[in-house]
mmCIF file of C-alpha atoms (C1' of nucleotides) in Angstrom:
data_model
loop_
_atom_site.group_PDB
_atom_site.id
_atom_site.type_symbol
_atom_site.label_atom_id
_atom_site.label_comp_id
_atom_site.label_asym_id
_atom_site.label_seq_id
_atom_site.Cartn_x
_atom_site.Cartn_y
_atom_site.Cartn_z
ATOM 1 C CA UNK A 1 -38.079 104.383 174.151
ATOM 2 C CA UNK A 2 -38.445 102.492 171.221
ATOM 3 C CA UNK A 3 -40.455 99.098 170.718
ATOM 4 C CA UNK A 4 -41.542 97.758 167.269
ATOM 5 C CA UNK A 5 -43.975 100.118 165.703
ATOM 6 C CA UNK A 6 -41.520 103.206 167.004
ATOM 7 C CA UNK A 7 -38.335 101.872 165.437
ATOM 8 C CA UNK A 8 -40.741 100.509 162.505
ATOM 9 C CA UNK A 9 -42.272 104.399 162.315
ATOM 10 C CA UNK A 10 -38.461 105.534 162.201
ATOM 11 C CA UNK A 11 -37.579 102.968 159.244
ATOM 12 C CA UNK A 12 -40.112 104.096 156.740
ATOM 13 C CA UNK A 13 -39.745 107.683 157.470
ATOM 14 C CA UNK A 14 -36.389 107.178 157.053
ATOM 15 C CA UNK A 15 -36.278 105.201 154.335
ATOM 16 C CA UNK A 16 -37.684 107.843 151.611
ATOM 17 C CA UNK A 17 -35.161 110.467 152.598
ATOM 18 C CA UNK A 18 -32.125 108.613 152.441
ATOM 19 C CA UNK A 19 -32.009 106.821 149.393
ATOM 20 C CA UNK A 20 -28.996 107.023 147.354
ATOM 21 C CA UNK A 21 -27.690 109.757 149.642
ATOM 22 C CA UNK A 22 -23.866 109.433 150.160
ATOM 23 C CA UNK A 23 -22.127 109.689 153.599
ATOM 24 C CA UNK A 24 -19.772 112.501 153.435
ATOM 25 C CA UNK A 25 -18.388 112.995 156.821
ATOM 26 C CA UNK A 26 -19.002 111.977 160.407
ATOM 27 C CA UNK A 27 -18.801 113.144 163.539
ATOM 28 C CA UNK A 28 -19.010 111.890 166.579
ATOM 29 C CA UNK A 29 -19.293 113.791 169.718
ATOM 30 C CA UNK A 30 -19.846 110.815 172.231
ATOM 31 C CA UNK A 31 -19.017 107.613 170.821
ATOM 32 C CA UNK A 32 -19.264 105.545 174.573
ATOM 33 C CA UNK A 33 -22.719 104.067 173.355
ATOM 34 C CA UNK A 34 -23.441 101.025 174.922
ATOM 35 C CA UNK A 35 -20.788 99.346 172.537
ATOM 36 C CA UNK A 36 -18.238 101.897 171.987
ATOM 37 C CA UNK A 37 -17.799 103.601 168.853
ATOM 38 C CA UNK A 38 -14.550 102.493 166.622
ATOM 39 C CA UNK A 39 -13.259 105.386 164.879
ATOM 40 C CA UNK A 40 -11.398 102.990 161.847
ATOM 41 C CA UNK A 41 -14.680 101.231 161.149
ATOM 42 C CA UNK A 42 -17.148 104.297 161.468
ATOM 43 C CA UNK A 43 -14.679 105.182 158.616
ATOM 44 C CA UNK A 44 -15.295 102.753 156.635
ATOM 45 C CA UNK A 45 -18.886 103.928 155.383
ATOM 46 C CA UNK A 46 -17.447 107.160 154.633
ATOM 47 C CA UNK A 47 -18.351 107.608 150.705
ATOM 48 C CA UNK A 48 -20.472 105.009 150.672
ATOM 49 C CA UNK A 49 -24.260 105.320 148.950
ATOM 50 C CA UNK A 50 -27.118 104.419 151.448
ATOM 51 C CA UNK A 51 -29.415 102.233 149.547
ATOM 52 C CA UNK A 52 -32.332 101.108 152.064
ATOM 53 C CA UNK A 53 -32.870 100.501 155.675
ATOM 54 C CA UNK A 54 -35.000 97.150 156.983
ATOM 55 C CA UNK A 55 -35.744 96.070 160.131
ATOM 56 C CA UNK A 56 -35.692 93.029 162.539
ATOM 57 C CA UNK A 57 -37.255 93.368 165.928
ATOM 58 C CA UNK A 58 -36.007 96.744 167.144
ATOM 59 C CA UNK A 59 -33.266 97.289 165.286
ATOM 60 C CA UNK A 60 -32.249 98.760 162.053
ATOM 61 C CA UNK A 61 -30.352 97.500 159.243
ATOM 62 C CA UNK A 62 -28.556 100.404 156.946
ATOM 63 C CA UNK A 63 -27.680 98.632 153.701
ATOM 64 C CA UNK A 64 -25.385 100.399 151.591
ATOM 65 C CA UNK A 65 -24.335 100.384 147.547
ATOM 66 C CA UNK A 66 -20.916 98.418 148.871
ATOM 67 C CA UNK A 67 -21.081 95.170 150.810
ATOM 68 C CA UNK A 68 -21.424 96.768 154.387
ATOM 69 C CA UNK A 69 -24.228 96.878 156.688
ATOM 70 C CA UNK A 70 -24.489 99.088 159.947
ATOM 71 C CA UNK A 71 -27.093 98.143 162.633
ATOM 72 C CA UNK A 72 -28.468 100.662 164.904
ATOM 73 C CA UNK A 73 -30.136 99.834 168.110
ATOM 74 C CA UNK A 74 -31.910 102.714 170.013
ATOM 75 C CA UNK A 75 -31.798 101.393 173.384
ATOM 76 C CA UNK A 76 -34.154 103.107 175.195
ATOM 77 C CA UNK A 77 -33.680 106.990 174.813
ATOM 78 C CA UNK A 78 -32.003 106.579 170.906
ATOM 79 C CA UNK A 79 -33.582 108.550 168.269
ATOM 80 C CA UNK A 80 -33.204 109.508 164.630
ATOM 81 C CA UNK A 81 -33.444 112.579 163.390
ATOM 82 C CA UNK A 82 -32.808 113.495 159.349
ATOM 83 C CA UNK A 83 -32.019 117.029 158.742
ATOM 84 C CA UNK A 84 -32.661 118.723 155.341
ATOM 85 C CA UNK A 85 -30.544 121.970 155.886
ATOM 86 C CA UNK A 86 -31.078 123.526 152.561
ATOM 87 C CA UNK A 87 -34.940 124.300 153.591
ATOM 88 C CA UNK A 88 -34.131 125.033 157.292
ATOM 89 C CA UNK A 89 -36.454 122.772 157.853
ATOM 90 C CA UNK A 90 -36.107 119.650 159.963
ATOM 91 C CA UNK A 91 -37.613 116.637 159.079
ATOM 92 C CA UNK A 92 -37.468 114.445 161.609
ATOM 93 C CA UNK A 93 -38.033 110.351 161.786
ATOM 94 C CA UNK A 94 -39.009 110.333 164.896
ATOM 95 C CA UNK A 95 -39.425 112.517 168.132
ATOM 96 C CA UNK A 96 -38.483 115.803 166.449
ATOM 97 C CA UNK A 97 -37.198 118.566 169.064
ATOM 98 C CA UNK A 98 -34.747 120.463 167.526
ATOM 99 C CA UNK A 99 -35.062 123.485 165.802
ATOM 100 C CA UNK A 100 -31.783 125.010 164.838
ATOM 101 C CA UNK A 101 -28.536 124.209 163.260
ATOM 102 C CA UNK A 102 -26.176 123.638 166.298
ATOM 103 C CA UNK A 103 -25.698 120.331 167.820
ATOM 104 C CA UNK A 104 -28.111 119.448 170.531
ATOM 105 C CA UNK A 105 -27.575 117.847 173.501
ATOM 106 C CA UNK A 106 -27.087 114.229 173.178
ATOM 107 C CA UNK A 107 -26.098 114.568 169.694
ATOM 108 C CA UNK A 108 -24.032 111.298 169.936
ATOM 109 C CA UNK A 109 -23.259 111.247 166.263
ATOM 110 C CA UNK A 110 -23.927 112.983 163.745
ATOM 111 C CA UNK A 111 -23.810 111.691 160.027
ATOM 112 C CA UNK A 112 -23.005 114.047 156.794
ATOM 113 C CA UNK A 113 -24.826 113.478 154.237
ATOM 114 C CA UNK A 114 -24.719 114.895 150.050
ATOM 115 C CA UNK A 115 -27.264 117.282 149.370
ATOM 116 C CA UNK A 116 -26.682 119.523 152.741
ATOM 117 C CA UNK A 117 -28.649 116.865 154.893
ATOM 118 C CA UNK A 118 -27.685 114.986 158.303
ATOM 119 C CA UNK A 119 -28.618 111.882 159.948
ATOM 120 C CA UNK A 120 -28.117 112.321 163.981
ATOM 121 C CA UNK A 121 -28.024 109.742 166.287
ATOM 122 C CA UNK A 122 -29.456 111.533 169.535
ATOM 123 C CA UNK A 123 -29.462 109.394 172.540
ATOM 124 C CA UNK A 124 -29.657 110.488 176.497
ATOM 125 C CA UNK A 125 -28.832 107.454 178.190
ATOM 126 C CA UNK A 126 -26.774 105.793 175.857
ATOM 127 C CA UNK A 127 -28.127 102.669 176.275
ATOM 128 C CA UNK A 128 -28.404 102.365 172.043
ATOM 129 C CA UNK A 129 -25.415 101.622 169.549
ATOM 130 C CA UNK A 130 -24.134 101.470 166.450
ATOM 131 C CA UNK A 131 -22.123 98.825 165.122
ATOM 132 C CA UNK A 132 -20.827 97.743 161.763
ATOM 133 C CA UNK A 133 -20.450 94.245 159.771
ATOM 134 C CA UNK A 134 -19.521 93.328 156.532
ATOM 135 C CA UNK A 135 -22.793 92.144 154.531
ATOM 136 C CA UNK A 136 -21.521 88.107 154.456
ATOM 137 C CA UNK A 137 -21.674 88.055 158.097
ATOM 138 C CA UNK A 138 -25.139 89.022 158.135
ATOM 139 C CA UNK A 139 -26.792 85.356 159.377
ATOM 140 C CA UNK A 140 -23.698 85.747 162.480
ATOM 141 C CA UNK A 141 -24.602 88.628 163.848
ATOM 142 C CA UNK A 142 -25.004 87.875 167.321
ATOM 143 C CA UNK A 143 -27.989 90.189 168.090
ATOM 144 C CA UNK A 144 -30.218 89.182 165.190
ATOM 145 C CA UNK A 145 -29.448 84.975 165.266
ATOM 146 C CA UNK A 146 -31.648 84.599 168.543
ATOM 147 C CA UNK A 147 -33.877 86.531 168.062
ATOM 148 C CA UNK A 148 -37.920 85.040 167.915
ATOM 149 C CA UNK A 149 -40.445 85.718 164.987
ATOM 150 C CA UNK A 150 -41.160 88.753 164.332
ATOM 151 C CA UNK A 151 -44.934 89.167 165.564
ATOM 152 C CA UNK A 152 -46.712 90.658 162.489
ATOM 153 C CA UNK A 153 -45.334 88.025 160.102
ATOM 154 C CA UNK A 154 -47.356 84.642 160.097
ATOM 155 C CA UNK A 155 -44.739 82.887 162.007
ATOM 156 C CA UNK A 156 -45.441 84.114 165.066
ATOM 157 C CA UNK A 157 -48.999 81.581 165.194
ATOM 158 C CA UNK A 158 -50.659 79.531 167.821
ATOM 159 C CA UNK A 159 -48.772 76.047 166.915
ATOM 160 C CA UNK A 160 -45.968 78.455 167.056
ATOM 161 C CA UNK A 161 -46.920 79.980 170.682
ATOM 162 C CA UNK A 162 -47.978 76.453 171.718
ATOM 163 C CA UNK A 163 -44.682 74.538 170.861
ATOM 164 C CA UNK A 164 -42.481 77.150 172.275
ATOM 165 C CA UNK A 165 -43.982 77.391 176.156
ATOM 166 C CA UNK A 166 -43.990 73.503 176.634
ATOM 167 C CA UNK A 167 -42.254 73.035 179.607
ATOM 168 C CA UNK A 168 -41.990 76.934 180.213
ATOM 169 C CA UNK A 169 -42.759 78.109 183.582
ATOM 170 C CA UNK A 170 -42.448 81.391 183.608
ATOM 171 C CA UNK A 171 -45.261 84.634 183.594
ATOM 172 C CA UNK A 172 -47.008 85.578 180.362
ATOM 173 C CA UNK A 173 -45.511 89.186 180.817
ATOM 174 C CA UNK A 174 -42.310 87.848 180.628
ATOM 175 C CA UNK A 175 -42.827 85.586 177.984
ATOM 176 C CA UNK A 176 -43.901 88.380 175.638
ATOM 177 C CA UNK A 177 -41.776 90.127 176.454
ATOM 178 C CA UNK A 178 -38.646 87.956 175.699
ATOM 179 C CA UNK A 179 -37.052 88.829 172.059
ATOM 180 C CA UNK A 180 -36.088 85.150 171.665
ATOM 181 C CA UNK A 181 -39.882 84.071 171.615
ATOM 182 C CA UNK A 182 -41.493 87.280 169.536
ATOM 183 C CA UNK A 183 -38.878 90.067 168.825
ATOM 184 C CA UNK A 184 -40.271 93.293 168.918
ATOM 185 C CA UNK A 185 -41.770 93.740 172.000
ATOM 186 C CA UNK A 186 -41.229 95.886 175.175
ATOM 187 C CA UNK A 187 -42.818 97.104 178.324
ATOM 188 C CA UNK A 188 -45.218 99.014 177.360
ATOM 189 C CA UNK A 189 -47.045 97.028 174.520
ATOM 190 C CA UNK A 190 -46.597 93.931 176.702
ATOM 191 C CA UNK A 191 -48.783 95.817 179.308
ATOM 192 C CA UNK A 192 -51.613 96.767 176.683
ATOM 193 C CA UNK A 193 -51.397 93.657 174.975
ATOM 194 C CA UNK A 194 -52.298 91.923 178.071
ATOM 195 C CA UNK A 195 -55.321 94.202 178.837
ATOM 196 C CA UNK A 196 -56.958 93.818 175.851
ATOM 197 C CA UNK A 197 -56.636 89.563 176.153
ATOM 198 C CA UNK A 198 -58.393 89.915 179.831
ATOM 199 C CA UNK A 199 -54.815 88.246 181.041
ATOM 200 C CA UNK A 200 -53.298 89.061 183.974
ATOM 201 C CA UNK A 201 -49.969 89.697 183.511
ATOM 202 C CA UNK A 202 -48.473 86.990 186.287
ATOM 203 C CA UNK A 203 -50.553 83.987 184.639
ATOM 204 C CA UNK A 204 -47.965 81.224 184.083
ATOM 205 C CA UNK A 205 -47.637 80.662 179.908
ATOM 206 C CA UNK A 206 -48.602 76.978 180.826
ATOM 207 C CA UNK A 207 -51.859 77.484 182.765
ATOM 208 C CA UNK A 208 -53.501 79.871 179.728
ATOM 209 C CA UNK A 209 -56.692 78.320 177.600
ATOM 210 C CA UNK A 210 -56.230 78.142 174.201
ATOM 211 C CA UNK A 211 -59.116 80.526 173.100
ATOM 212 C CA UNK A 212 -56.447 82.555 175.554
ATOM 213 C CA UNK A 213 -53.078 82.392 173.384
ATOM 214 C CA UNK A 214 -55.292 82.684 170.126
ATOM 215 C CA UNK A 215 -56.233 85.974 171.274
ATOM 216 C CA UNK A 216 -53.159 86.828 172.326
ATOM 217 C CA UNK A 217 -51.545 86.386 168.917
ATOM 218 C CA UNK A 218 -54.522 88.310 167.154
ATOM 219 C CA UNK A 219 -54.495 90.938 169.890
ATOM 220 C CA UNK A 220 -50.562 91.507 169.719
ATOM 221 C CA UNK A 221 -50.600 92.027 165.645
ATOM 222 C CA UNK A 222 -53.838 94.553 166.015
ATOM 223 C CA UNK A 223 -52.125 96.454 168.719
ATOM 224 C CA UNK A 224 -48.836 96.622 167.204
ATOM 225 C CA UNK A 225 -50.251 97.583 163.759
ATOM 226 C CA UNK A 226 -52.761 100.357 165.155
ATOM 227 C CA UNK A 227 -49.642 101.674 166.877
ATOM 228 C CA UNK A 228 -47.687 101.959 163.746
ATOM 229 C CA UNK A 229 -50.161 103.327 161.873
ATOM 230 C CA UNK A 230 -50.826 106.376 164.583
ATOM 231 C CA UNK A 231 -47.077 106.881 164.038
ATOM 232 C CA UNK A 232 -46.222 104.638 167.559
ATOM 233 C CA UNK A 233 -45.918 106.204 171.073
ATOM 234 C CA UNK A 234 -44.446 109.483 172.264
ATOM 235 C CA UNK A 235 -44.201 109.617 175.803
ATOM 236 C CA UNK A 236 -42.321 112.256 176.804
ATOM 237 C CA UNK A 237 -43.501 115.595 175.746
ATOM 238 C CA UNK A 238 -41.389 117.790 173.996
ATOM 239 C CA UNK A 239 -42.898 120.907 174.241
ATOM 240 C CA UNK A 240 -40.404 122.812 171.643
ATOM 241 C CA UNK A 241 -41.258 119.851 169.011
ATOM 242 C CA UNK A 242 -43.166 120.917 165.906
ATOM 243 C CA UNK A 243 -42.794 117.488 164.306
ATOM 244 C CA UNK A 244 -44.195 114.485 163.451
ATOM 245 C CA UNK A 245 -45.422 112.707 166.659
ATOM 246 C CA UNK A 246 -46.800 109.805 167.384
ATOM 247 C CA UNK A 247 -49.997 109.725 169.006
ATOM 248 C CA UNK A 248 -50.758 105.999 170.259
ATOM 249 C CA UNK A 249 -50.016 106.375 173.489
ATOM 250 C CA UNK A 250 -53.470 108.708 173.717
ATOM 251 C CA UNK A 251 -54.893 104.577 173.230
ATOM 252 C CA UNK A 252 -53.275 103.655 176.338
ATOM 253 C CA UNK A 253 -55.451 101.613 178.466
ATOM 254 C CA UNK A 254 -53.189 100.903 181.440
ATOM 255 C CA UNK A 255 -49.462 101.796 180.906
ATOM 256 C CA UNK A 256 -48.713 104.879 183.246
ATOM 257 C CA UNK A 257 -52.324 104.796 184.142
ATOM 258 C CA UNK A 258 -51.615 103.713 187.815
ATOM 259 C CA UNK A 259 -55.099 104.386 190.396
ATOM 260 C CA UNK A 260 -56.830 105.270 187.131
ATOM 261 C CA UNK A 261 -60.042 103.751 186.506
ATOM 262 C CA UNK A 262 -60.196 100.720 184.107
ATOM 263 C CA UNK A 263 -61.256 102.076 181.093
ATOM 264 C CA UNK A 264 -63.329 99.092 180.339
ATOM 265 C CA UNK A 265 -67.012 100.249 180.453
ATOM 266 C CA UNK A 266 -68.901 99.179 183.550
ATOM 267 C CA UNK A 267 -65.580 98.347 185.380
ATOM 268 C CA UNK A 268 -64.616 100.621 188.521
ATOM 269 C CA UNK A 269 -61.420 99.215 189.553
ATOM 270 C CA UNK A 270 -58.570 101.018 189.234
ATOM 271 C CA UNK A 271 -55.229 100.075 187.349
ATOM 272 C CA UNK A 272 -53.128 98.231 189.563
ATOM 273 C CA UNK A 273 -48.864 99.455 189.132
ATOM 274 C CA UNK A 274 -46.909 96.176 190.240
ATOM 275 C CA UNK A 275 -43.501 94.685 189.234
ATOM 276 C CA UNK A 276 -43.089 91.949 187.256
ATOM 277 C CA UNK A 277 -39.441 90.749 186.535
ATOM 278 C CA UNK A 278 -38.245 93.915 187.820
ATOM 279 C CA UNK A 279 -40.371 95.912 184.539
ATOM 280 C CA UNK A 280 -43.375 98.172 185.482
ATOM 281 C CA UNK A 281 -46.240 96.451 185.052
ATOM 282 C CA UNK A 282 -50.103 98.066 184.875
ATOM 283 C CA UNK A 283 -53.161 96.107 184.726
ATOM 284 C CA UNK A 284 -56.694 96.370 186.214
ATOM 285 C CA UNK A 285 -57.114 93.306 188.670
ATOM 286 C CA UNK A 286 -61.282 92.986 187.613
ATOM 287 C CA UNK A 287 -60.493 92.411 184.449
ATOM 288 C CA UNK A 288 -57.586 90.363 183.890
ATOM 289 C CA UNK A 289 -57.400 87.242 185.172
ATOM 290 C "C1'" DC B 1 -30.690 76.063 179.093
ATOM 291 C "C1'" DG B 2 -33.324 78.919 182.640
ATOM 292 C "C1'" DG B 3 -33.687 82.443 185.776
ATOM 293 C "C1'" DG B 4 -32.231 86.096 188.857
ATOM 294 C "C1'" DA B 5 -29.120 89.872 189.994
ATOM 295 C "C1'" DC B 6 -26.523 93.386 188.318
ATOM 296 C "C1'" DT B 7 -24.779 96.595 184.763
ATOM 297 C "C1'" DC B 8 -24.417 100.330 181.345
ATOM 298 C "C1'" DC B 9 -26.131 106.104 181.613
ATOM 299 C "C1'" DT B 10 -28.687 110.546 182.186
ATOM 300 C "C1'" DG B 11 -32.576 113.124 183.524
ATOM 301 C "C1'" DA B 12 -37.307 113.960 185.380
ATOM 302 C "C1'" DG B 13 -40.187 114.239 189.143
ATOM 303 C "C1'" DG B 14 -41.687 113.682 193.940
ATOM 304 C "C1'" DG B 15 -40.938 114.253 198.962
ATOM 305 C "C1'" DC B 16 -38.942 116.805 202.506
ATOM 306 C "C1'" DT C 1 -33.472 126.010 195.996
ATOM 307 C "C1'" DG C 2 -31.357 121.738 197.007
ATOM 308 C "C1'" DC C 3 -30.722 117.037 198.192
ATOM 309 C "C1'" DC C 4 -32.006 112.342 197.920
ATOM 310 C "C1'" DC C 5 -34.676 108.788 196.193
ATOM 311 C "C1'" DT C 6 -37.148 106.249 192.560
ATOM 312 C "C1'" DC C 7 -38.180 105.526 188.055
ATOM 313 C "C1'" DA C 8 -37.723 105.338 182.803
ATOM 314 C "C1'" DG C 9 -39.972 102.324 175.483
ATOM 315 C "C1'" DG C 10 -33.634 97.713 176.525
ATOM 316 C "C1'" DA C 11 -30.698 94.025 176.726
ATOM 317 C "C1'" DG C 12 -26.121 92.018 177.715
ATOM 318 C "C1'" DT C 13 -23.201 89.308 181.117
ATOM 319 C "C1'" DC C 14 -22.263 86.582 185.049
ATOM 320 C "C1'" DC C 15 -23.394 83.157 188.286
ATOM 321 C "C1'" DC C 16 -25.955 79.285 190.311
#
DNA sequence: CGGGACTCCTGAGGGC
DNA sequence: TGCCCTCAGGAGTCCC
């Protein structure tokens, strides 16, 4: 599922509800995540006060009132959901389909919190985690110390993009796609990024102009913040759901959009499905080049 | 270090 | 209805 402006739609939604909420009790139901779950250390934040929640790329940081920090990774089916029992109302952080008090399926785990309210980690494939660290191991976490700029902050700039694909031979698909250049970035948004620069997806990093990579920085932080602010993408449709959505992926211009015609006015070629380092890749062969 | 192949897992949807 | 195949917002490991 989740690329930036999903997981950074789940942070802030998350963030107002859990404040200062204390763990009470957990339960796990399926632990074999993609890193299996340790009972002893899933303990350990049992009591403690969440405090905030940040994020880095696409995953989350849960900072608590003691020096512990869990990091949650939603793979590609992982999703959020907080649970305010007392109204019988769910509030969800992100693709809300529940609607009743008993587990759902793919309830992986499911946190306790004070004042009758739940965190649950749902997740189909299991492709997610959750893992734990004390706070003064933060800069070794192995996930997190490779990992590129993130591409919203001013880091991620053309002397930036420039330095890092000397010598580079590989696609521009790829490229963006590859957390150790921007973090943050998957599939999809690669794909609509792409569009919008007129760049065809298989163009080798070293052959693009530089009017080129300028618009592809500029492009990538527009795309990524209109996303978040429409609440990010929900692509499969939950037809029980009566939460918040998000609603970006109505802006699609070629993800999923195979034999469709460019939606580029006065264009009448149709979006071209291909693969590109074994990802799904969309793009409308008139316009990208 | 780079790049390709393969892996984890479950479900939806299409073709027959 | 069922079976079989392909595909899906990610990313780690192994091997050359």
């Amino acid at each position: 599922m989740p690329e930036l402006p999903e997981v950074e739609v789940v942070k802030r939604s998350l963030n107002n509800k859990i404040q200062n909420l204390i763990i009470k009790e957990i339960k796990i139901n399926d632990g074999s995540l993609r890193y299996p779950i340790v009972k002893n250390e899933l303990r350990k934040v049992v009591g403690l006060k969440l405090k905030k929640i940040t994020r880095r790329s696409k995953y989350l940081l849960f900072f608590f009132n003691k020096d512990f920090l869990m990091l949650i990774h939603l793979g590609m089916t992982g999703k959020l959901f907080f649970v305010n029992k007392k109204s019988k109302k769910f509030k969800t952080s992100f693709y809300y389909n529940i609607n009743n008090e008993k587990d759902q399926k793919h309830d992986r785990v499911i946190f306790y919190l004070s004042k009758n309210q739940k965190l649950i980690y749902n997740d189909v494939r299991k492709f997610g985690f959750i893992k734990f660290y004390n706070l003064k191991d933060l800069n070794d976490i192995q996930h997190l110390k490779n990992l590129g700029p993130e591409p919203l902050e001013h880091d991620f700039n053309y002397t930036y993009f420039k330095k890092y694909i000397i010598g580079r031979k590989r696609v521009i698909k790829e490229i963006l796609m590859s957390q150790n250049f921007v973090s943050g970035i998957g599939n999809i948004y690669a794909n609509e990024i792409l569009f919008l620069c007129k760049v065809k997806p298989t163009r080798n990093v070293n052959k693009l102009k530089n009017f080129e990579i300028r618009k592809i920085i500029k492009l990538t932080k527009n795309v990524l913040n209109s996303s978040i602010k429409l609440g990010g993408s929900t692509i499969k449709n939950f037809s029980s759901s009566n939460g918040k959505k998000g609603s970006f992926q109505q802006h699609f211009n070629v993800y999923g959009k195979k034999n469709e015609v460019c939606s580029n006015r006065n264009c009448v070629s149709k979006v071209v499905r291909s693969i590109v380092s074994k990802r799904s890749t969309f793009h409308c062969p008139k316009c990208q080049k």
